[in-house]
Tab-separated table of N, CA and C in Angstrom:
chain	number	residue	atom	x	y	z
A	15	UNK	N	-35.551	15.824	-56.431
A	15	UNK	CA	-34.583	14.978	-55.753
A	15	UNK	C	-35.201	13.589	-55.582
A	16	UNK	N	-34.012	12.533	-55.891
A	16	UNK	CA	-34.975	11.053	-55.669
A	16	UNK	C	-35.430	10.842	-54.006
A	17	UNK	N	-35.781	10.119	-54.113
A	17	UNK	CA	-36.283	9.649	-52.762
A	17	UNK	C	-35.015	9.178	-52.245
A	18	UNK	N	-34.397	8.502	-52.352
A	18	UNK	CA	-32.870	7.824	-51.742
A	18	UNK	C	-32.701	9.094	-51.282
A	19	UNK	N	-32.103	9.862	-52.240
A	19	UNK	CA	-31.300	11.342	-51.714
A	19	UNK	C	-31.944	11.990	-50.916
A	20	UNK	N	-33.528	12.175	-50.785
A	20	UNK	CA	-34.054	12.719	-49.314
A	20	UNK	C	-33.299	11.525	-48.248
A	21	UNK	N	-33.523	10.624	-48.452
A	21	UNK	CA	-33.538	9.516	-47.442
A	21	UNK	C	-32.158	9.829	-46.420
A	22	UNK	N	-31.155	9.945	-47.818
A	22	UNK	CA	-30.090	9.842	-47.070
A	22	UNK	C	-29.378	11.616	-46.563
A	23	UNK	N	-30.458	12.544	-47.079
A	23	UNK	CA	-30.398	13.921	-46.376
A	23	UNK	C	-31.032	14.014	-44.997
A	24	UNK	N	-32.081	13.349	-44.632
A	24	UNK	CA	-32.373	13.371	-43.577
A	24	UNK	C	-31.619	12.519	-42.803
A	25	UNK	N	-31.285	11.217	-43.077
A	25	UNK	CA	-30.278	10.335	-42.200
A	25	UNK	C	-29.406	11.581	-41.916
A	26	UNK	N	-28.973	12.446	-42.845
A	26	UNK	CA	-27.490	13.340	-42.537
A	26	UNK	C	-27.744	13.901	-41.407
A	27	UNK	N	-29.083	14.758	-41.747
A	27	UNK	CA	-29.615	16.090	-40.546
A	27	UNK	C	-29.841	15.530	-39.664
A	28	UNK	N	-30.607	14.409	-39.192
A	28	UNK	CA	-31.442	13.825	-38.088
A	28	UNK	C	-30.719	13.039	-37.577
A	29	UNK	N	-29.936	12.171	-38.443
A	29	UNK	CA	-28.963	11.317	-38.019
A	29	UNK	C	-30.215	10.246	-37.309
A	30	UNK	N	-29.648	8.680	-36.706
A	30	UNK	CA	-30.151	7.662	-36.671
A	30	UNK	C	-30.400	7.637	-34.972
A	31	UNK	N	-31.801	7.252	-34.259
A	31	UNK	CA	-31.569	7.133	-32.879
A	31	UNK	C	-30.760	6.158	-32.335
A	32	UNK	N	-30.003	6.194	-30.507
A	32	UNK	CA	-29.111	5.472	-30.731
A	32	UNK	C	-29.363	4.206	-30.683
A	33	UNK	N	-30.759	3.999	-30.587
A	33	UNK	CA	-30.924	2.160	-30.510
A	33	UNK	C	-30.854	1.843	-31.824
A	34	UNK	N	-31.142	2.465	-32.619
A	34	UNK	CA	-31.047	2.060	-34.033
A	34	UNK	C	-29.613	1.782	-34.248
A	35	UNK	N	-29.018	2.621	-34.055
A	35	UNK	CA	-27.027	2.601	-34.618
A	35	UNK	C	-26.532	1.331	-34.030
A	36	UNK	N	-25.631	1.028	-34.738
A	36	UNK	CA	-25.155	-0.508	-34.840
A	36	UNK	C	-23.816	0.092	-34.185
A	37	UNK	N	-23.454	-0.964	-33.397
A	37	UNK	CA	-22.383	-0.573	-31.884
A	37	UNK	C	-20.937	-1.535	-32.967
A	38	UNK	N	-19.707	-0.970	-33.207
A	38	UNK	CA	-18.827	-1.735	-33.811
A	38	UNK	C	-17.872	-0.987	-33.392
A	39	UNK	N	-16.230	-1.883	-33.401
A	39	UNK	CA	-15.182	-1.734	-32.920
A	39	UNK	C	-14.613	-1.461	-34.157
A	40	UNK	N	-13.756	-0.544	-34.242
A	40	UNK	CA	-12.660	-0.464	-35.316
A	40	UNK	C	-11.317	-1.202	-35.033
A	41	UNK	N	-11.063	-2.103	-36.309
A	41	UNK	CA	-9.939	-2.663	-35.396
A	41	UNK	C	-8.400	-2.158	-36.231
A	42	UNK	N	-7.714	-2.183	-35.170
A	42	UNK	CA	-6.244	-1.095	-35.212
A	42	UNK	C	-5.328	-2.138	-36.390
A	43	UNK	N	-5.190	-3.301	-36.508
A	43	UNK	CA	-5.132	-3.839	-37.407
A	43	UNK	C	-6.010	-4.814	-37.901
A	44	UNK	N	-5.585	-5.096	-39.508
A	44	UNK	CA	-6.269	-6.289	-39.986
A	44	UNK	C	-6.136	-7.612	-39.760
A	45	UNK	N	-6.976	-8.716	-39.774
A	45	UNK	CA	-6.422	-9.904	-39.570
A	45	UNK	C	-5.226	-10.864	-39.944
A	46	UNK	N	-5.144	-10.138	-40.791
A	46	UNK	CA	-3.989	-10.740	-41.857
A	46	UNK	C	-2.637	-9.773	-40.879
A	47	UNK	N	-2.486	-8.611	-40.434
A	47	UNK	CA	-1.734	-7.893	-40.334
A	47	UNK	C	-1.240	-8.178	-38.732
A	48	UNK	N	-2.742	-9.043	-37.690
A	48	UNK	CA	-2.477	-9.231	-36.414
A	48	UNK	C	-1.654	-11.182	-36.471
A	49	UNK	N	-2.211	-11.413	-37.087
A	49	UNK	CA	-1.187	-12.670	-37.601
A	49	UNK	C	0.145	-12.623	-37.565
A	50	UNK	N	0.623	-11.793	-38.994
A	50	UNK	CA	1.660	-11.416	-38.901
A	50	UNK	C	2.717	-10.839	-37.519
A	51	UNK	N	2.127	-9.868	-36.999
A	51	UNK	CA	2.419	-9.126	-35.632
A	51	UNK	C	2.664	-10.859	-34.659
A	52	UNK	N	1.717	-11.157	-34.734
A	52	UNK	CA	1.917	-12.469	-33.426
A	52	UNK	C	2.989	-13.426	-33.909
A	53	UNK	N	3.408	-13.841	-35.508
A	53	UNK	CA	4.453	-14.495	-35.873
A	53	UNK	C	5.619	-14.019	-35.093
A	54	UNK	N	5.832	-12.759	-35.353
A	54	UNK	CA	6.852	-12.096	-35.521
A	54	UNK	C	7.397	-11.386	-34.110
A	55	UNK	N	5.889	-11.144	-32.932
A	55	UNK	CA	6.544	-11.057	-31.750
A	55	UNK	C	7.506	-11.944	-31.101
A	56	UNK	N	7.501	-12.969	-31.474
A	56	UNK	CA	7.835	-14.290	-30.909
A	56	UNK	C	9.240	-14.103	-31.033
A	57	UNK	N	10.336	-13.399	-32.642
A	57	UNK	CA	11.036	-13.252	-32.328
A	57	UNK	C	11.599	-12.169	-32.655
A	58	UNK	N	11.099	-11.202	-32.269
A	58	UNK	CA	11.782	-10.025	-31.860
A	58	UNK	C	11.754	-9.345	-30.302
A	59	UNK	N	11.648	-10.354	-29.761
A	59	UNK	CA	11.601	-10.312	-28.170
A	59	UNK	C	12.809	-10.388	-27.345
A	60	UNK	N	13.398	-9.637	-26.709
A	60	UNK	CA	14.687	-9.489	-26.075
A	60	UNK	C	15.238	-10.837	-25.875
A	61	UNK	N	17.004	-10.595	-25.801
A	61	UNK	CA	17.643	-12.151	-25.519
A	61	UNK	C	17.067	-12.537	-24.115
A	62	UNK	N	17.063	-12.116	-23.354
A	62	UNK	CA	16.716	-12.342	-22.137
A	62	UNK	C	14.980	-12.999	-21.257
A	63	UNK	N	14.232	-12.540	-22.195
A	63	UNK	CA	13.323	-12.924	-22.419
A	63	UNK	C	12.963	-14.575	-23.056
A	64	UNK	N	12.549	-15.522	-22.301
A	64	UNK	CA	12.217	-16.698	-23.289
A	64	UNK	C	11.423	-16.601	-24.589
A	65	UNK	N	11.378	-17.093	-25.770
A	65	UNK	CA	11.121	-17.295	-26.703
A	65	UNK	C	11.245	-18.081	-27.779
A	66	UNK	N	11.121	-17.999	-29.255
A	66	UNK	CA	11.926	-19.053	-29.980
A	66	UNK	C	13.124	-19.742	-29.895
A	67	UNK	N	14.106	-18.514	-30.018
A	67	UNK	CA	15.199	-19.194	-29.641
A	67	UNK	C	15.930	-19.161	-28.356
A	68	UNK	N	14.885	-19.546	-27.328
A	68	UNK	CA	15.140	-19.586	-26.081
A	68	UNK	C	16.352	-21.086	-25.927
A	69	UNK	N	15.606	-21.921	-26.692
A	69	UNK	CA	16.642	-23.035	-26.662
A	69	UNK	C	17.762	-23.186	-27.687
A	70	UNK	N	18.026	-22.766	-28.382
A	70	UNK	CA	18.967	-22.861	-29.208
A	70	UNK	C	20.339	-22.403	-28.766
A	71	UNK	N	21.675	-22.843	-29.136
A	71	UNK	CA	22.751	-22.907	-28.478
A	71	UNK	C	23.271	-21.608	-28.930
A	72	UNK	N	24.192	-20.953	-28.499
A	72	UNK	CA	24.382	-19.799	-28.840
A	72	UNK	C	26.252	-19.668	-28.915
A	73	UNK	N	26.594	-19.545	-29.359
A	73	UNK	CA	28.092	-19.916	-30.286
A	73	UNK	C	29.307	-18.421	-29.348
């Protein structure tokens, strides 16, 4: 077996201590996807609610 493949058999078994492990957030969307979301809250937000077309005349 190469050395990598021990390497990364023992990472498996032993796994990494926790100061070693790198602390990260998963994020629920992508940037591109939380963009979008924030365009788009703006107007799909109840009539009653201010928003885009908070000022616009309404017929």
């Amino acid at each position: 077996m190469s050395t990598y493949l021990e390497y990364r058999l023992k990472l498996k078994n032993e796994g990494l201590p926790p100061k070693d492990k790198k602390i990260h957030r998963t994020k629920p969307y992508s940037d591109k996807r939380e963009k979008i979301n924030r365009e788009y809250a703006k107007m799909s937000r109840p009539v009653w609610e201010p928003g885009v077309f908070a000022n616009k005349k309404r017929n």
